[in-house]
mmCIF file of C-alpha atoms in Angstrom:
data_model
loop_
_atom_site.group_PDB
_atom_site.id
_atom_site.type_symbol
_atom_site.label_atom_id
_atom_site.label_comp_id
_atom_site.label_asym_id
_atom_site.label_seq_id
_atom_site.Cartn_x
_atom_site.Cartn_y
_atom_site.Cartn_z
ATOM 1 C CA UNK A 17 207.066 -27.240 54.672
ATOM 2 C CA UNK A 18 202.656 -28.398 54.555
ATOM 3 C CA UNK A 19 200.724 -30.400 56.300
ATOM 4 C CA UNK A 20 200.119 -32.942 52.967
ATOM 5 C CA UNK A 21 202.576 -35.037 52.626
ATOM 6 C CA UNK A 22 202.043 -37.344 53.416
ATOM 7 C CA UNK A 23 198.539 -39.874 53.465
ATOM 8 C CA UNK A 24 197.870 -41.651 56.921
ATOM 9 C CA UNK A 25 199.076 -45.857 57.070
ATOM 10 C CA UNK A 26 196.951 -48.616 57.735
ATOM 11 C CA UNK A 27 198.117 -49.735 61.572
ATOM 12 C CA UNK A 28 199.574 -53.631 60.414
ATOM 13 C CA UNK A 29 201.867 -51.351 57.686
ATOM 14 C CA UNK A 30 202.836 -48.917 60.440
ATOM 15 C CA UNK A 31 204.456 -51.827 62.644
ATOM 16 C CA UNK A 32 205.906 -53.722 60.405
ATOM 17 C CA UNK A 33 208.039 -50.920 59.805
ATOM 18 C CA UNK A 34 208.277 -50.491 63.083
ATOM 19 C CA UNK A 35 208.162 -54.449 64.415
ATOM 20 C CA UNK A 36 211.588 -54.322 61.513
ATOM 21 C CA UNK A 37 213.551 -51.845 63.136
ATOM 22 C CA UNK A 38 216.408 -51.036 64.587
ATOM 23 C CA UNK A 39 215.518 -48.018 65.998
ATOM 24 C CA UNK A 40 212.758 -45.548 66.143
ATOM 25 C CA UNK A 41 212.482 -42.155 66.546
ATOM 26 C CA UNK A 42 209.125 -41.321 67.656
ATOM 27 C CA UNK A 43 208.652 -37.054 67.285
ATOM 28 C CA UNK A 44 205.462 -36.015 68.658
ATOM 29 C CA UNK A 45 203.350 -32.504 67.963
ATOM 30 C CA UNK A 46 202.999 -29.864 71.307
ATOM 31 C CA UNK A 47 199.473 -31.622 72.418
ATOM 32 C CA UNK A 48 197.667 -33.907 74.733
ATOM 33 C CA UNK A 49 197.077 -36.313 71.709
ATOM 34 C CA UNK A 50 199.578 -36.502 69.769
ATOM 35 C CA UNK A 51 202.028 -37.236 73.487
ATOM 36 C CA UNK A 52 199.486 -39.745 74.308
ATOM 37 C CA UNK A 53 199.886 -41.090 70.962
ATOM 38 C CA UNK A 54 203.929 -41.209 70.809
ATOM 39 C CA UNK A 55 203.341 -42.877 74.567
ATOM 40 C CA UNK A 56 201.625 -45.377 73.001
ATOM 41 C CA UNK A 57 204.042 -46.756 70.704
ATOM 42 C CA UNK A 58 206.561 -45.940 72.998
ATOM 43 C CA UNK A 59 205.284 -48.303 75.502
ATOM 44 C CA UNK A 60 204.804 -51.299 72.559
ATOM 45 C CA UNK A 61 208.331 -50.358 70.671
ATOM 46 C CA UNK A 62 209.897 -51.098 74.352
ATOM 47 C CA UNK A 63 207.343 -54.775 74.684
ATOM 48 C CA UNK A 64 208.924 -56.114 71.790
ATOM 49 C CA UNK A 65 212.988 -55.012 72.394
ATOM 50 C CA UNK A 66 213.065 -52.261 70.131
ATOM 51 C CA UNK A 67 214.778 -49.373 71.251
ATOM 52 C CA UNK A 68 213.644 -45.649 70.812
ATOM 53 C CA UNK A 69 213.620 -41.865 71.078
ATOM 54 C CA UNK A 70 210.331 -39.562 71.698
ATOM 55 C CA UNK A 71 210.091 -36.134 71.637
ATOM 56 C CA UNK A 72 208.018 -33.350 71.053
ATOM 57 C CA UNK A 73 208.212 -30.417 68.827
ATOM 58 C CA UNK A 74 206.031 -27.268 67.768
ATOM 59 C CA UNK A 75 206.879 -28.238 64.599
ATOM 60 C CA UNK A 76 208.273 -31.540 64.133
ATOM 61 C CA UNK A 77 210.607 -32.187 61.584
ATOM 62 C CA UNK A 78 211.624 -36.125 60.983
ATOM 63 C CA UNK A 79 215.266 -36.719 62.088
ATOM 64 C CA UNK A 80 217.970 -38.861 60.700
ATOM 65 C CA UNK A 81 216.219 -42.340 59.040
ATOM 66 C CA UNK A 82 219.951 -43.339 58.390
ATOM 67 C CA UNK A 83 220.366 -45.808 61.889
ATOM 68 C CA UNK A 84 216.306 -46.847 61.568
ATOM 69 C CA UNK A 85 213.185 -45.256 61.153
ATOM 70 C CA UNK A 86 211.033 -41.953 61.746
ATOM 71 C CA UNK A 87 207.497 -41.573 62.845
ATOM 72 C CA UNK A 88 206.075 -38.126 63.132
ATOM 73 C CA UNK A 89 202.595 -38.303 65.133
ATOM 74 C CA UNK A 90 200.215 -35.297 64.769
ATOM 75 C CA UNK A 91 201.731 -33.841 61.774
ATOM 76 C CA UNK A 92 201.723 -35.686 58.168
ATOM 77 C CA UNK A 93 205.262 -35.793 57.763
ATOM 78 C CA UNK A 94 208.026 -38.005 56.229
ATOM 79 C CA UNK A 95 207.869 -41.898 54.560
ATOM 80 C CA UNK A 96 205.943 -42.844 58.335
ATOM 81 C CA UNK A 97 203.492 -40.217 59.728
ATOM 82 C CA UNK A 98 200.945 -40.967 62.176
ATOM 83 C CA UNK A 99 198.940 -37.457 61.417
ATOM 84 C CA UNK A 100 195.667 -36.960 63.382
ATOM 85 C CA UNK A 101 194.342 -35.874 60.962
ATOM 86 C CA UNK A 102 190.206 -36.898 60.656
ATOM 87 C CA UNK A 103 190.564 -38.719 63.742
ATOM 88 C CA UNK A 104 193.101 -39.193 67.058
ATOM 89 C CA UNK A 105 196.694 -40.205 66.878
ATOM 90 C CA UNK A 106 195.914 -42.054 69.461
ATOM 91 C CA UNK A 107 193.314 -43.965 68.100
ATOM 92 C CA UNK A 108 195.812 -45.257 65.349
ATOM 93 C CA UNK A 109 198.926 -44.872 68.349
ATOM 94 C CA UNK A 110 196.307 -48.005 69.607
ATOM 95 C CA UNK A 111 195.900 -50.220 66.564
ATOM 96 C CA UNK A 112 199.342 -50.195 65.683
ATOM 97 C CA UNK A 113 200.480 -50.883 68.663
ATOM 98 C CA UNK A 114 198.115 -54.333 68.715
ATOM 99 C CA UNK A 115 199.485 -55.389 64.870
ATOM 100 C CA UNK A 116 202.694 -55.495 66.111
ATOM 101 C CA UNK A 117 200.884 -57.795 69.025
ATOM 102 C CA UNK A 118 200.743 -55.966 72.382
ATOM 103 C CA UNK A 119 198.684 -55.002 74.615
ATOM 104 C CA UNK A 120 198.487 -51.158 75.133
ATOM 105 C CA UNK A 121 196.775 -49.032 77.511
ATOM 106 C CA UNK A 122 193.273 -47.607 76.487
ATOM 107 C CA UNK A 123 192.984 -45.157 79.372
ATOM 108 C CA UNK A 124 195.956 -43.322 77.635
ATOM 109 C CA UNK A 125 194.321 -43.920 74.617
ATOM 110 C CA UNK A 126 191.286 -42.998 75.308
ATOM 111 C CA UNK A 127 193.152 -39.685 77.245
ATOM 112 C CA UNK A 128 194.078 -38.711 74.559
ATOM 113 C CA UNK A 129 191.113 -39.496 72.490
ATOM 114 C CA UNK A 130 189.262 -36.163 74.833
ATOM 115 C CA UNK A 131 193.245 -34.350 73.808
ATOM 116 C CA UNK A 132 192.234 -33.535 70.412
ATOM 117 C CA UNK A 133 188.631 -32.777 71.312
ATOM 118 C CA UNK A 134 186.107 -35.813 70.383
ATOM 119 C CA UNK A 135 184.334 -38.806 72.869
ATOM 120 C CA UNK A 136 185.651 -41.337 73.974
ATOM 121 C CA UNK A 137 183.984 -44.152 71.350
ATOM 122 C CA UNK A 138 183.810 -41.482 68.337
ATOM 123 C CA UNK A 139 185.905 -40.947 65.676
ATOM 124 C CA UNK A 140 187.637 -44.274 65.404
ATOM 125 C CA UNK A 141 188.389 -44.823 69.161
ATOM 126 C CA UNK A 142 185.752 -47.187 70.475
ATOM 127 C CA UNK A 143 188.179 -50.104 70.326
ATOM 128 C CA UNK A 144 189.609 -48.873 72.897
ATOM 129 C CA UNK A 145 186.439 -47.794 74.718
ATOM 130 C CA UNK A 146 185.364 -51.533 75.049
ATOM 131 C CA UNK A 147 188.985 -52.473 76.044
ATOM 132 C CA UNK A 148 188.746 -50.037 78.879
ATOM 133 C CA UNK A 149 185.305 -51.119 80.011
ATOM 134 C CA UNK A 150 186.027 -54.478 79.984
ATOM 135 C CA UNK A 151 188.201 -54.662 81.738
ATOM 136 C CA UNK A 152 186.813 -52.161 84.493
ATOM 137 C CA UNK A 153 189.156 -49.815 83.566
ATOM 138 C CA UNK A 154 186.744 -47.382 83.801
ATOM 139 C CA UNK A 155 183.397 -45.856 83.938
ATOM 140 C CA UNK A 156 181.169 -43.879 82.797
ATOM 141 C CA UNK A 157 179.160 -41.134 85.646
ATOM 142 C CA UNK A 158 177.708 -37.375 86.219
ATOM 143 C CA UNK A 159 180.298 -34.761 87.375
ATOM 144 C CA UNK A 160 182.476 -33.082 85.275
ATOM 145 C CA UNK A 161 186.090 -33.777 84.056
ATOM 146 C CA UNK A 162 189.462 -32.936 85.694
ATOM 147 C CA UNK A 163 192.720 -35.354 87.393
ATOM 148 C CA UNK A 164 193.100 -33.827 91.022
ATOM 149 C CA UNK A 165 190.535 -35.712 93.909
ATOM 150 C CA UNK A 166 190.114 -31.000 94.984
ATOM 151 C CA UNK A 167 186.827 -29.944 93.251
ATOM 152 C CA UNK A 168 188.016 -26.883 93.798
ATOM 153 C CA UNK A 169 191.655 -26.943 92.499
ATOM 154 C CA UNK A 170 190.158 -29.136 89.223
ATOM 155 C CA UNK A 171 187.637 -26.843 88.325
ATOM 156 C CA UNK A 172 190.000 -23.589 88.721
ATOM 157 C CA UNK A 173 192.881 -24.985 86.379
ATOM 158 C CA UNK A 174 190.434 -26.993 83.653
ATOM 159 C CA UNK A 175 191.372 -25.798 80.435
ATOM 160 C CA UNK A 176 187.854 -28.129 79.003
ATOM 161 C CA UNK A 177 186.508 -25.375 80.561
ATOM 162 C CA UNK A 178 185.734 -21.667 81.484
ATOM 163 C CA UNK A 179 184.031 -20.066 84.339
ATOM 164 C CA UNK A 180 183.995 -17.231 86.425
ATOM 165 C CA UNK A 181 186.328 -18.858 88.512
ATOM 166 C CA UNK A 182 189.024 -20.072 86.222
ATOM 167 C CA UNK A 183 191.633 -19.111 87.546
ATOM 168 C CA UNK A 184 190.817 -18.515 91.311
ATOM 169 C CA UNK A 185 190.979 -21.920 93.339
ATOM 170 C CA UNK A 186 189.509 -19.529 95.972
ATOM 171 C CA UNK A 187 186.609 -18.166 93.958
ATOM 172 C CA UNK A 188 185.587 -21.933 93.086
ATOM 173 C CA UNK A 189 186.057 -23.156 96.763
ATOM 174 C CA UNK A 190 183.997 -21.018 97.393
ATOM 175 C CA UNK A 191 181.069 -21.248 94.476
ATOM 176 C CA UNK A 192 180.911 -24.564 95.643
ATOM 177 C CA UNK A 193 180.665 -24.699 98.887
ATOM 178 C CA UNK A 194 177.287 -22.647 98.492
ATOM 179 C CA UNK A 195 176.549 -26.732 96.947
ATOM 180 C CA UNK A 196 177.126 -28.389 100.490
ATOM 181 C CA UNK A 197 178.621 -31.351 98.970
ATOM 182 C CA UNK A 198 178.927 -34.235 100.803
ATOM 183 C CA UNK A 199 182.790 -35.509 101.222
ATOM 184 C CA UNK A 200 182.447 -38.454 99.719
ATOM 185 C CA UNK A 201 180.572 -37.186 96.932
ATOM 186 C CA UNK A 202 178.329 -39.694 95.543
ATOM 187 C CA UNK A 203 175.765 -39.334 91.977
ATOM 188 C CA UNK A 204 173.181 -36.862 93.095
ATOM 189 C CA UNK A 205 176.847 -34.778 94.290
ATOM 190 C CA UNK A 206 178.772 -35.151 90.940
ATOM 191 C CA UNK A 207 175.381 -33.774 89.105
ATOM 192 C CA UNK A 208 174.915 -30.753 91.340
ATOM 193 C CA UNK A 209 178.286 -29.925 90.791
ATOM 194 C CA UNK A 210 177.933 -30.854 87.096
ATOM 195 C CA UNK A 211 175.318 -28.557 86.695
ATOM 196 C CA UNK A 212 176.818 -25.734 88.352
ATOM 197 C CA UNK A 213 180.035 -25.505 85.937
ATOM 198 C CA UNK A 214 177.524 -25.850 82.547
ATOM 199 C CA UNK A 215 174.854 -23.528 84.106
ATOM 200 C CA UNK A 216 178.385 -21.539 85.136
ATOM 201 C CA UNK A 217 179.630 -21.463 82.125
ATOM 202 C CA UNK A 218 176.379 -20.693 79.919
ATOM 203 C CA UNK A 219 176.394 -17.783 81.772
ATOM 204 C CA UNK A 220 179.683 -16.260 81.736
ATOM 205 C CA UNK A 221 180.475 -12.541 80.947
ATOM 206 C CA UNK A 222 181.648 -12.724 77.675
ATOM 207 C CA UNK A 223 180.734 -16.413 76.640
ATOM 208 C CA UNK A 224 180.033 -17.290 73.348
ATOM 209 C CA UNK A 225 177.280 -19.735 71.655
ATOM 210 C CA UNK A 226 179.832 -22.139 71.161
ATOM 211 C CA UNK A 227 181.038 -22.314 75.210
ATOM 212 C CA UNK A 228 177.455 -24.168 75.263
ATOM 213 C CA UNK A 229 178.658 -27.412 74.012
ATOM 214 C CA UNK A 230 181.493 -26.672 73.935
ATOM 215 C CA UNK A 231 181.806 -28.712 78.229
ATOM 216 C CA UNK A 232 179.596 -30.607 76.822
ATOM 217 C CA UNK A 233 183.373 -32.394 76.219
ATOM 218 C CA UNK A 234 183.950 -31.881 80.209
ATOM 219 C CA UNK A 235 180.392 -33.784 81.410
ATOM 220 C CA UNK A 236 179.783 -37.192 82.126
ATOM 221 C CA UNK A 237 183.276 -37.992 82.762
ATOM 222 C CA UNK A 238 184.708 -41.477 82.600
ATOM 223 C CA UNK A 239 186.396 -42.448 86.219
ATOM 224 C CA UNK A 240 189.621 -43.348 85.703
ATOM 225 C CA UNK A 241 191.490 -46.635 87.105
ATOM 226 C CA UNK A 242 194.578 -44.931 86.636
ATOM 227 C CA UNK A 243 196.708 -41.761 87.332
ATOM 228 C CA UNK A 244 194.739 -39.380 87.415
ATOM 229 C CA UNK A 245 190.650 -39.002 88.800
ATOM 230 C CA UNK A 246 188.612 -38.987 85.376
ATOM 231 C CA UNK A 247 189.927 -39.606 81.813
ATOM 232 C CA UNK A 248 189.664 -36.392 80.697
ATOM 233 C CA UNK A 249 191.619 -34.809 83.657
ATOM 234 C CA UNK A 250 194.875 -37.107 82.120
ATOM 235 C CA UNK A 251 193.545 -35.607 78.901
ATOM 236 C CA UNK A 252 193.862 -32.220 80.033
ATOM 237 C CA UNK A 253 197.142 -33.233 81.499
ATOM 238 C CA UNK A 254 198.597 -34.425 78.560
ATOM 239 C CA UNK A 255 197.914 -31.106 77.043
ATOM 240 C CA UNK A 256 199.481 -29.424 79.305
ATOM 241 C CA UNK A 257 202.541 -31.036 79.818
ATOM 242 C CA UNK A 258 202.905 -31.259 76.258
ATOM 243 C CA UNK A 259 203.839 -27.549 76.033
ATOM 244 C CA UNK A 260 205.012 -26.626 79.626
ATOM 245 C CA UNK A 261 206.690 -29.981 80.890
ATOM 246 C CA UNK A 262 207.113 -32.365 78.022
ATOM 247 C CA UNK A 263 209.939 -33.868 79.548
ATOM 248 C CA UNK A 264 207.963 -34.500 82.396
ATOM 249 C CA UNK A 265 204.932 -35.610 79.700
ATOM 250 C CA UNK A 266 206.626 -38.000 77.808
ATOM 251 C CA UNK A 267 208.344 -39.701 81.381
ATOM 252 C CA UNK A 268 204.181 -39.330 81.628
ATOM 253 C CA UNK A 269 203.630 -40.909 78.628
ATOM 254 C CA UNK A 270 205.604 -44.115 79.035
ATOM 255 C CA UNK A 271 204.689 -44.813 82.743
ATOM 256 C CA UNK A 272 202.330 -47.490 82.938
ATOM 257 C CA UNK A 273 202.224 -47.167 87.153
ATOM 258 C CA UNK A 274 203.337 -43.194 87.230
ATOM 259 C CA UNK A 275 205.462 -42.809 90.766
ATOM 260 C CA UNK A 276 203.038 -39.926 93.364
ATOM 261 C CA UNK A 277 206.749 -38.116 91.851
ATOM 262 C CA UNK A 278 205.955 -37.791 88.871
ATOM 263 C CA UNK A 279 202.528 -37.177 89.534
ATOM 264 C CA UNK A 280 202.937 -34.322 91.792
ATOM 265 C CA UNK A 281 205.258 -32.455 89.497
ATOM 266 C CA UNK A 282 202.508 -33.804 86.199
ATOM 267 C CA UNK A 283 199.695 -31.921 89.112
ATOM 268 C CA UNK A 284 202.089 -29.044 89.704
ATOM 269 C CA UNK A 285 202.925 -28.545 85.836
ATOM 270 C CA UNK A 286 199.482 -28.667 84.818
ATOM 271 C CA UNK A 287 197.782 -26.592 87.577
ATOM 272 C CA UNK A 288 200.249 -23.921 87.065
ATOM 273 C CA UNK A 289 200.257 -24.299 83.405
ATOM 274 C CA UNK A 290 195.957 -23.721 83.501
ATOM 275 C CA UNK A 291 195.783 -21.727 86.531
ATOM 276 C CA UNK A 292 198.215 -19.138 83.713
ATOM 277 C CA UNK A 293 195.877 -19.131 80.704
ATOM 278 C CA UNK A 294 192.901 -17.726 82.718
ATOM 279 C CA UNK A 295 194.037 -15.290 84.332
ATOM 280 C CA UNK A 296 195.550 -14.397 81.339
ATOM 281 C CA UNK A 297 192.435 -14.688 79.566
ATOM 282 C CA UNK A 298 190.825 -12.025 83.456
ATOM 283 C CA UNK A 299 193.052 -9.767 81.612
ATOM 284 C CA UNK A 300 192.602 -10.066 77.649
ATOM 285 C CA UNK A 301 191.990 -6.986 75.888
ATOM 286 C CA UNK A 302 189.627 -8.477 73.405
ATOM 287 C CA UNK A 303 188.992 -7.215 69.373
ATOM 288 C CA UNK A 304 186.502 -9.107 66.964
ATOM 289 C CA UNK A 305 187.627 -9.182 63.252
ATOM 290 C CA UNK A 306 185.877 -10.082 59.951
ATOM 291 C CA UNK A 307 186.196 -14.224 61.070
ATOM 292 C CA UNK A 308 188.880 -13.814 63.858
ATOM 293 C CA UNK A 309 188.825 -12.548 67.602
ATOM 294 C CA UNK A 310 192.003 -11.353 68.898
ATOM 295 C CA UNK A 311 192.415 -11.067 72.450
ATOM 296 C CA UNK A 312 196.164 -9.847 73.753
ATOM 297 C CA UNK A 313 197.488 -10.674 76.499
ATOM 298 C CA UNK A 314 200.543 -10.373 78.674
ATOM 299 C CA UNK A 315 202.599 -13.350 79.376
ATOM 300 C CA UNK A 316 206.204 -12.148 78.856
ATOM 301 C CA UNK A 317 205.634 -9.234 81.311
ATOM 302 C CA UNK A 318 208.514 -6.287 80.758
ATOM 303 C CA UNK A 319 211.125 -7.207 82.160
ATOM 304 C CA UNK A 320 211.588 -11.449 81.424
ATOM 305 C CA UNK A 321 214.981 -12.907 83.615
ATOM 306 C CA UNK A 322 218.719 -13.273 81.530
ATOM 307 C CA UNK A 323 217.101 -16.939 80.703
ATOM 308 C CA UNK A 324 214.462 -15.831 78.172
ATOM 309 C CA UNK A 325 211.633 -17.515 81.071
ATOM 310 C CA UNK A 326 209.451 -15.029 79.980
ATOM 311 C CA UNK A 327 208.795 -15.386 76.825
ATOM 312 C CA UNK A 328 208.609 -18.639 77.024
ATOM 313 C CA UNK A 329 206.291 -18.774 79.471
ATOM 314 C CA UNK A 330 204.595 -17.632 76.543
ATOM 315 C CA UNK A 331 205.938 -20.064 74.121
ATOM 316 C CA UNK A 332 203.511 -22.773 75.487
ATOM 317 C CA UNK A 333 201.140 -20.403 77.377
ATOM 318 C CA UNK A 334 199.522 -19.096 73.635
ATOM 319 C CA UNK A 335 197.885 -21.886 72.348
ATOM 320 C CA UNK A 336 195.979 -22.861 75.494
ATOM 321 C CA UNK A 337 194.834 -19.546 75.459
ATOM 322 C CA UNK A 338 193.861 -19.319 71.876
ATOM 323 C CA UNK A 339 192.011 -22.415 72.385
ATOM 324 C CA UNK A 340 189.146 -20.579 75.463
ATOM 325 C CA UNK A 341 189.006 -18.194 73.268
ATOM 326 C CA UNK A 342 188.170 -20.200 70.551
ATOM 327 C CA UNK A 343 186.101 -22.404 72.788
ATOM 328 C CA UNK A 344 183.820 -20.260 74.898
ATOM 329 C CA UNK A 345 184.425 -16.670 74.330
ATOM 330 C CA UNK A 346 184.148 -16.297 70.318
ATOM 331 C CA UNK A 347 181.764 -16.314 68.052
ATOM 332 C CA UNK A 348 184.890 -16.348 65.450
ATOM 333 C CA UNK A 349 185.176 -19.099 63.975
ATOM 334 C CA UNK A 350 189.381 -17.863 64.356
ATOM 335 C CA UNK A 351 190.777 -16.943 67.723
ATOM 336 C CA UNK A 352 194.298 -15.372 67.664
ATOM 337 C CA UNK A 353 195.566 -14.535 71.061
ATOM 338 C CA UNK A 354 198.449 -12.078 71.283
ATOM 339 C CA UNK A 355 201.716 -11.072 73.589
ATOM 340 C CA UNK A 356 203.294 -8.425 71.401
ATOM 341 C CA UNK A 357 206.243 -8.067 74.577
ATOM 342 C CA UNK A 358 207.600 -11.666 73.487
ATOM 343 C CA UNK A 359 206.142 -11.126 69.751
ATOM 344 C CA UNK A 360 204.586 -14.339 69.951
ATOM 345 C CA UNK A 361 200.778 -14.836 68.769
ATOM 346 C CA UNK A 362 199.076 -18.454 68.615
ATOM 347 C CA UNK A 363 195.512 -19.018 66.623
ATOM 348 C CA UNK A 364 192.832 -21.628 67.242
ATOM 349 C CA UNK A 365 190.732 -23.006 64.200
ATOM 350 C CA UNK A 366 187.395 -24.112 64.621
ATOM 351 C CA UNK A 367 187.563 -26.044 61.345
ATOM 352 C CA UNK A 368 191.036 -27.325 59.719
ATOM 353 C CA UNK A 369 191.739 -23.770 58.134
ATOM 354 C CA UNK A 370 195.772 -24.235 56.321
ATOM 355 C CA UNK A 371 196.809 -22.564 60.066
ATOM 356 C CA UNK A 372 200.302 -24.033 60.779
ATOM 357 C CA UNK A 373 200.850 -23.568 56.812
ATOM 358 C CA UNK A 374 199.936 -19.305 57.115
ATOM 359 C CA UNK A 375 201.265 -18.445 59.956
ATOM 360 C CA UNK A 376 204.166 -19.966 58.997
ATOM 361 C CA UNK A 377 204.326 -18.089 55.289
ATOM 362 C CA UNK A 378 203.517 -15.010 57.154
ATOM 363 C CA UNK A 379 206.760 -15.658 59.564
ATOM 364 C CA UNK A 380 208.456 -15.241 56.132
ATOM 365 C CA UNK A 381 208.185 -11.796 55.652
ATOM 366 C CA UNK A 382 208.910 -11.187 59.120
ATOM 367 C CA UNK A 383 212.250 -12.956 59.662
ATOM 368 C CA UNK A 384 210.289 -15.180 62.270
ATOM 369 C CA UNK A 385 209.532 -18.733 62.085
ATOM 370 C CA UNK A 386 205.990 -19.827 62.265
ATOM 371 C CA UNK A 387 204.337 -23.695 62.641
ATOM 372 C CA UNK A 388 200.959 -25.123 63.717
ATOM 373 C CA UNK A 389 198.886 -28.025 62.302
ATOM 374 C CA UNK A 390 195.477 -27.229 59.926
ATOM 375 C CA UNK A 391 193.267 -26.570 62.797
ATOM 376 C CA UNK A 392 196.250 -24.445 65.275
ATOM 377 C CA UNK A 393 199.831 -22.301 64.530
ATOM 378 C CA UNK A 394 202.126 -19.526 66.067
ATOM 379 C CA UNK A 395 205.019 -17.868 64.797
ATOM 380 C CA UNK A 396 207.160 -15.760 66.848
ATOM 381 C CA UNK A 397 209.460 -12.349 65.386
ATOM 382 C CA UNK A 398 211.336 -9.627 66.457
ATOM 383 C CA UNK A 399 212.929 -10.231 69.758
ATOM 384 C CA UNK A 400 210.972 -12.262 70.287
ATOM 385 C CA UNK A 401 210.365 -11.229 74.477
ATOM 386 C CA UNK A 402 214.157 -10.797 75.454
ATOM 387 C CA UNK A 403 213.367 -6.891 76.089
ATOM 388 C CA UNK A 404 210.308 -6.351 74.508
ATOM 389 C CA UNK A 405 210.057 -3.108 73.371
ATOM 390 C CA UNK A 406 208.648 -0.751 70.339
ATOM 391 C CA UNK A 407 209.769 -2.688 67.102
ATOM 392 C CA UNK A 408 208.784 -6.310 68.577
ATOM 393 C CA UNK A 409 205.448 -4.649 69.034
ATOM 394 C CA UNK A 410 205.582 -2.988 65.449
ATOM 395 C CA UNK A 411 206.773 -6.595 64.054
ATOM 396 C CA UNK A 412 204.121 -8.386 66.081
ATOM 397 C CA UNK A 413 200.796 -6.152 65.230
ATOM 398 C CA UNK A 414 202.151 -6.227 61.200
ATOM 399 C CA UNK A 415 202.539 -10.393 61.875
ATOM 400 C CA UNK A 416 198.932 -10.306 63.226
ATOM 401 C CA UNK A 417 197.617 -8.091 60.508
ATOM 402 C CA UNK A 418 199.046 -10.528 57.311
ATOM 403 C CA UNK A 419 197.818 -13.483 59.056
ATOM 404 C CA UNK A 420 194.453 -11.739 59.595
ATOM 405 C CA UNK A 421 194.556 -11.355 55.923
ATOM 406 C CA UNK A 422 195.648 -14.616 55.016
ATOM 407 C CA UNK A 423 192.836 -16.155 56.301
#
């Protein structure tokens, strides 16, 4: 199935469809922008009294709509979709919610915008930023976009940046200790923190020229009136949850006032996800090819448990490893993260290159599964982590070669 099967609807048109729907099924791609957008739509449907269901999928396919309306979020599929191509899906979901007569949460919308790799106020998100600032829900300040008040915790696990101490909270704590920051951070302290992170990203071993620009979206964040310290930190949590704990992610996106337990669960999943991704990249072996960089990691390990938990870890974390490699390590336009033991790979591109379609095409040659969007994709072949072994290694190695050829 290809990615260009429907056009982006006008917000009023989709709002009219949803307003008359007896039931709505929302299926979102597994990324923070689509998760935020689905949350906005679901909240709007709840407000107007329309029953709904929300789920997250690596490769969403519209469900049976005999008894209602199906909306795909983050992919251009089916008669009703918010593709998230060209601009964040969250901006369109914000507009659809308004067209339904609902006042959407601008902080959730802006978190989706940042998760999409955009900047609040651009790519159609001006209305959401205006609403957030008018209601004093956000404030621009110096510093770094993290979800927690604990700076070392936030910087070490954040996937918006990649520093020498990413993945290592104790090293992050030692680096911050040298700054002598006050307990109550003022703007000057936040500037010193931002300067440290920016310099350490730029000077990191193996860093790419793209790293200096990639780190910009984590600097000068919007402090937020919400469940997390900053809009960018909220975005990082949503991005992690979309893959690591989608059920928790849906609950978070739906809840205007998340409980302490839900917030704690979300942060725990975000932290373990971010640390795992950075540690995998720290230990990766890297190869450069024409058009792409390949980082080989071992997330699954040699002895996954009986329920395949190790393989699930690889499925969740590999896309983040690929994105980090693309933004901070790759001099090429595409980065591919490969876990041979799990029989999986994930790819991320700087520009839309039809990665999802390329992964689907390659997967059919290797009796596997492929998925993705124009800018990111993944595939699983062979045993898929159920025991590993040379057969699986050979399959994913061959699939990688075929994908490189396709690109």
